[in-house]
Short mmCIF file of C-alpha atoms in Angstrom, two decimals:
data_model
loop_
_atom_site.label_atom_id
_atom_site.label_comp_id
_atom_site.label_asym_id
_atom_site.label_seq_id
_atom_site.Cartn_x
_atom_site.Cartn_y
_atom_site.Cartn_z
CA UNK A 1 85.30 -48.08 78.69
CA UNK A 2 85.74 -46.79 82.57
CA UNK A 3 89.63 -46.55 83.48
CA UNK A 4 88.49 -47.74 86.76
CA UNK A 5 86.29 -50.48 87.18
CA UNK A 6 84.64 -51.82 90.45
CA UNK A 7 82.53 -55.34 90.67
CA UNK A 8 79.89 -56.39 91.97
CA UNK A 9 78.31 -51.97 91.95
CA UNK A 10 75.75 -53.67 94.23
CA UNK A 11 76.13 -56.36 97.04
CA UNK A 12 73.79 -57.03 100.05
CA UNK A 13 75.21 -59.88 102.17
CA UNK A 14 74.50 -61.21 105.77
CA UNK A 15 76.14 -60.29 108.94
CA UNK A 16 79.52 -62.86 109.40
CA UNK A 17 79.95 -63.67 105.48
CA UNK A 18 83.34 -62.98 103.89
CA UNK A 19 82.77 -60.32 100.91
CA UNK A 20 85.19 -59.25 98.31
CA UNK A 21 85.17 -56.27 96.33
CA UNK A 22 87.00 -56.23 92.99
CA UNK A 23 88.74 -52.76 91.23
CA UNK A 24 90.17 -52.91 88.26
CA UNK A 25 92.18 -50.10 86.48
CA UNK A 26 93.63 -49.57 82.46
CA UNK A 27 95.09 -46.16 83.42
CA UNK A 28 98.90 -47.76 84.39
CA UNK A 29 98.62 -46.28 87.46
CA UNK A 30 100.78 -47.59 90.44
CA UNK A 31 99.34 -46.57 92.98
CA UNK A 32 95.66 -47.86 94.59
CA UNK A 33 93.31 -46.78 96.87
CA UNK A 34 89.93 -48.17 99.27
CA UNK A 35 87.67 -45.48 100.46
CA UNK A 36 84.47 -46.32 102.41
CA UNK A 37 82.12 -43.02 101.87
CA UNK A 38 79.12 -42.76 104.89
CA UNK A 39 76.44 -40.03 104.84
CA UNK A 40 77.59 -36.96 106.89
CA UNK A 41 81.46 -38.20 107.36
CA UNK A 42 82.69 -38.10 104.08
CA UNK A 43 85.48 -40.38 102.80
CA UNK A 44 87.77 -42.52 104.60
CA UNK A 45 90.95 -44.61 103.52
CA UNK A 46 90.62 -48.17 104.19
CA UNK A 47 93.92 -49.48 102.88
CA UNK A 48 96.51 -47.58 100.32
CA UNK A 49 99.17 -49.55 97.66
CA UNK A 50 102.12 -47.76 96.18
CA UNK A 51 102.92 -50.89 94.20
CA UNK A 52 102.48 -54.43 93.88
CA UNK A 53 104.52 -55.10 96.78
CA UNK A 54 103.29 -52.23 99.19
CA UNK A 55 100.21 -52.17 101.17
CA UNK A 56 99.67 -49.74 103.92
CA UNK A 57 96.57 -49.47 106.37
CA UNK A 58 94.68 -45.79 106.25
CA UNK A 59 92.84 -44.53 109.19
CA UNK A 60 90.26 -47.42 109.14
CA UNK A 61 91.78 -50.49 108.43
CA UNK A 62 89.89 -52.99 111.51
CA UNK A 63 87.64 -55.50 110.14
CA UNK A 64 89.05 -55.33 106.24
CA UNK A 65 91.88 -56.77 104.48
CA UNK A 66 93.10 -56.29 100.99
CA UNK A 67 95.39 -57.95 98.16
CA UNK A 68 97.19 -56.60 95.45
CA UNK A 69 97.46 -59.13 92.77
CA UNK A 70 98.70 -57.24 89.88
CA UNK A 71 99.29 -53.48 89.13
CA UNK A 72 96.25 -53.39 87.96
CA UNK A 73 93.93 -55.00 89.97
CA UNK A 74 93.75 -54.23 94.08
CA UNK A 75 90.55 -56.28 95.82
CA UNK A 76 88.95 -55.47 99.40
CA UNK A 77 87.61 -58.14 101.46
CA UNK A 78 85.54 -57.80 104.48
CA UNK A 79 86.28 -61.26 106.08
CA UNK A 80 82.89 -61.67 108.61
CA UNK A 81 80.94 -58.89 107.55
CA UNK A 82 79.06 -56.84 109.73
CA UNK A 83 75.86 -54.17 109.75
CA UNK A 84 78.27 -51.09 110.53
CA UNK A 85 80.31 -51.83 107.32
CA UNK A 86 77.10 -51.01 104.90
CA UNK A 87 78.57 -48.16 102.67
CA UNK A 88 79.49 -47.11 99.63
CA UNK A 89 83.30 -48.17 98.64
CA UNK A 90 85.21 -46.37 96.11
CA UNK A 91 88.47 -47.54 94.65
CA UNK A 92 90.89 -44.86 93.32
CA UNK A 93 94.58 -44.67 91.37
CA UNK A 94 97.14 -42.39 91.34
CA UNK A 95 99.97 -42.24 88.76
CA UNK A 96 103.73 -42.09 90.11
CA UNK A 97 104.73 -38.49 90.86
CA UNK A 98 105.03 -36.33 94.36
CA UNK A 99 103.15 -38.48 97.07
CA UNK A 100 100.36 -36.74 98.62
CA UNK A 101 99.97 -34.42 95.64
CA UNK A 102 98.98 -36.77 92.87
CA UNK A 103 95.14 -36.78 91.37
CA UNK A 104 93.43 -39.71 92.83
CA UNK A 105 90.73 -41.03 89.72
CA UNK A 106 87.79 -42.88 90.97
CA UNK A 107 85.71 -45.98 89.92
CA UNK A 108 81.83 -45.79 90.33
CA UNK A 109 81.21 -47.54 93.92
CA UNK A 110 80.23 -50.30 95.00
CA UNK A 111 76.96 -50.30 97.43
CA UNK A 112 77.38 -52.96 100.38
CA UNK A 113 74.43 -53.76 102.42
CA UNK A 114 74.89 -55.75 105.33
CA UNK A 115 71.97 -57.42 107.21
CA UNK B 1 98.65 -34.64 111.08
CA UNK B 2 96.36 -33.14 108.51
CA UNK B 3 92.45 -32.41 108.72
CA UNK B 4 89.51 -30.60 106.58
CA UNK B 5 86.56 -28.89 107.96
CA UNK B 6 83.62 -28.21 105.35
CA UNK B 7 80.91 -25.50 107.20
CA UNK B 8 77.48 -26.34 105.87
CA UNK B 9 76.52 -29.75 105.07
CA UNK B 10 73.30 -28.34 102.54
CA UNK B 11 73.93 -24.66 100.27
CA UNK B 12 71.23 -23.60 97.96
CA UNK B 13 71.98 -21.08 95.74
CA UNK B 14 69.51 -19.57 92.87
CA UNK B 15 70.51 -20.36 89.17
CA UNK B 16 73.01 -17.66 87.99
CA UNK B 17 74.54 -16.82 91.90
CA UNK B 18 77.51 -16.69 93.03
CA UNK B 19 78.34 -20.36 94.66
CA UNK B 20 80.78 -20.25 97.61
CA UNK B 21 81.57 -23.69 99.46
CA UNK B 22 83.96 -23.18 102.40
CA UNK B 23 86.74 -25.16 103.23
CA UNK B 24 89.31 -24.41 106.53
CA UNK B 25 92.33 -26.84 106.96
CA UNK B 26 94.79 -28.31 109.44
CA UNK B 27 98.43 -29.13 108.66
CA UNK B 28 101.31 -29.33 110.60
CA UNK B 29 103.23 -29.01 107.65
CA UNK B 30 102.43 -27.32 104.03
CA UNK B 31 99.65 -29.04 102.78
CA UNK B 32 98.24 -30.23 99.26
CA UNK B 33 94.51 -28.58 98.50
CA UNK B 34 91.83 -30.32 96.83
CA UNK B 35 88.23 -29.77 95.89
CA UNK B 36 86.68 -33.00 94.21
CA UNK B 37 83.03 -33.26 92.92
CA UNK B 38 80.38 -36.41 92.79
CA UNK B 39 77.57 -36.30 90.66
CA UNK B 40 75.19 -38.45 91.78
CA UNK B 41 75.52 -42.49 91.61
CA UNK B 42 79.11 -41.67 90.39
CA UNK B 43 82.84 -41.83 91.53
CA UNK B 44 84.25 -38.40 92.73
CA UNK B 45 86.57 -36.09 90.27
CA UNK B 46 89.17 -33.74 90.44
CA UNK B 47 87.92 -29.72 90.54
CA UNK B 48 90.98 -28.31 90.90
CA UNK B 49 94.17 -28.80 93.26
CA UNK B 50 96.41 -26.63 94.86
CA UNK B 51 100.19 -27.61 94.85
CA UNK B 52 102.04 -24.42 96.50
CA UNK B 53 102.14 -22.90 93.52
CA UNK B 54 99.87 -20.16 92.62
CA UNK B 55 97.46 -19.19 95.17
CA UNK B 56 94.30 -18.71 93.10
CA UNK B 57 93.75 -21.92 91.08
CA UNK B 58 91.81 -22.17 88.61
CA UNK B 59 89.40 -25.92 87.92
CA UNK B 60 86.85 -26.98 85.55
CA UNK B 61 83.22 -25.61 84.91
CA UNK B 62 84.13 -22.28 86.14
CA UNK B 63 85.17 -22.97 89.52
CA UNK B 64 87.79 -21.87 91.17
CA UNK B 65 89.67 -21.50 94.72
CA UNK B 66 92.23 -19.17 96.53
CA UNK B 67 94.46 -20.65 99.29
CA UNK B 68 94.92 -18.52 102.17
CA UNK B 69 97.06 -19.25 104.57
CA UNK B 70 96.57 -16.89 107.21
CA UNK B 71 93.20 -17.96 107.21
CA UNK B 72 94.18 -21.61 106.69
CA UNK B 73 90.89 -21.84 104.04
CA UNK B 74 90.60 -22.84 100.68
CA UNK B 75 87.00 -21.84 99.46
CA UNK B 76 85.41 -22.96 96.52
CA UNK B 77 83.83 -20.27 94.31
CA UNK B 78 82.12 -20.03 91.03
CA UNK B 79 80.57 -16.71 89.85
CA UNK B 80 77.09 -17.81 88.53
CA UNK B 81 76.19 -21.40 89.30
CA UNK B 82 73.98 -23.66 86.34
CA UNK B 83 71.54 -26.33 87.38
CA UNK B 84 74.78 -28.61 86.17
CA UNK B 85 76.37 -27.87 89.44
CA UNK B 86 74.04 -29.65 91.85
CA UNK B 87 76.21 -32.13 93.39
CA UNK B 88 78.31 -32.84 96.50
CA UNK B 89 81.74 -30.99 96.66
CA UNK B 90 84.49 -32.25 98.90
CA UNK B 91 87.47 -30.59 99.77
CA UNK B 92 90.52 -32.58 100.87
CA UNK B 93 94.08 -32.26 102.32
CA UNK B 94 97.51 -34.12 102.14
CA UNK B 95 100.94 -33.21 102.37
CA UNK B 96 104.11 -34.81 100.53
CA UNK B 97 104.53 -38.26 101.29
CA UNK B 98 100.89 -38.53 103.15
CA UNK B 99 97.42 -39.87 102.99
CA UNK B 100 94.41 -38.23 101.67
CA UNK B 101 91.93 -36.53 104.48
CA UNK B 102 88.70 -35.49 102.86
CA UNK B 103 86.16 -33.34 104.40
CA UNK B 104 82.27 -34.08 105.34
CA UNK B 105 81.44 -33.08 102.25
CA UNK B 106 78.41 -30.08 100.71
CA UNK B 107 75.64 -30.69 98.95
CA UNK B 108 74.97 -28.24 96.68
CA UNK B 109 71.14 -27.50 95.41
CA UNK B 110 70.53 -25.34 92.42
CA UNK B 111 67.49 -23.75 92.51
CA UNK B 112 65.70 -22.86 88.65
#
């Protein structure tokens, strides 16, 4: 089974509907991560977690929100969705250990369309 | 603040050449290296890192990279590429305590 899970892989929504994307995560890692990937500008961090109690915003945070409900699970929502938030979203962990040079493991992506 | 520049967005290389994907970086303070891979319809994984330790690191599949800071790059090389290796190749920065900046990102094209 995949250490890092994402659900749904696939969504296509309408513009002003409230999405949620799920990660999940058996690897016991603290620390969580929301990347939107978009052709030609690479990744981006949406919103970071260094524990359950810790959320931070990364360089694009406008327009999403997140939650961290246990250390295992850390869910994205897009609360009135909108066309220029169709990407691909990757989740990621990181175990405890020297911030900033810690392996980041990824889940599979999730594909949002938004009409 | 920390930043990545990747130059080429599209390398072909012939089955069994040498595979260089460049990588310059920006940090204000000594920075974290990464090269990370995505195969396609998949999640990205860890090539190799650098952590200020030795220079030339060493990854997985055969590729490696040297940090250079006079030159403030960290290229990715791999002496004779395999039709396995078509994929897109990021590079990335951080430094202690900071966020993740990836690069743009190089797709990589194997050709038989």
């Amino acid at each position: 089974d995949a250490d890092v899970t994402q659900t749904p892989r696939n969504r296509i929504t309408k513009t002003g509907k409230r999405i949620m994307l799920e990660c999940s995560q058996t690897k016991g890692h603290d620390r969580m991560y929301w990347y939107r990937q978009d052709p030609g500008l690479g990744l981006r961090l949406i919103y970071y977690s260094f524990d359950v109690k810790d959320i931070n915003k990364g360089e694009i945070s406008d327009g999403y929100s997140v939650s961290r409900q246990a250390q295992a699970k850390f869910s994205l929502s897009l609360e009135s969705a909108i066309p220029n938030q169709t990407a691909l979203y990757f989740c990621a962990t990181s175990d405890r250990g020297l911030a900033g040079a810690d392996t980041q493991y990824f889940g599979p992506g999730t594909r949002l369309t938004v009409l | 603040a920390q930043s990545v520049t990747q130059l080429g967005s599209h390398v072909s290389v012939s089955e069994g050449a040498l595979v260089l994907l460049r990588c310059n970086y920006s940090s204000s303070v000594p920075p974290y290296l990464f090269w990370y891979v995505q195969y396609p319809n998949q999640g990205l994984q860890l090539l190799l890192k650098y952590t200020s330790a030795a220079t030339l690191v060493k990854g997985i599949n055969g590729f490696e990279a040297e940090f250079k800071k006079s030159e403030t790059s960290f290229h990715l090389t791999k002496p004779s590429a395999h039709m396995s290796d078509a994929a897109e190749y990021f590079c990335a920065v951080s430094a202690i305590g900071n966020q993740f900046y990836f690069g743009t990102g190089t797709s990589l094209t194997v050709i038989p």
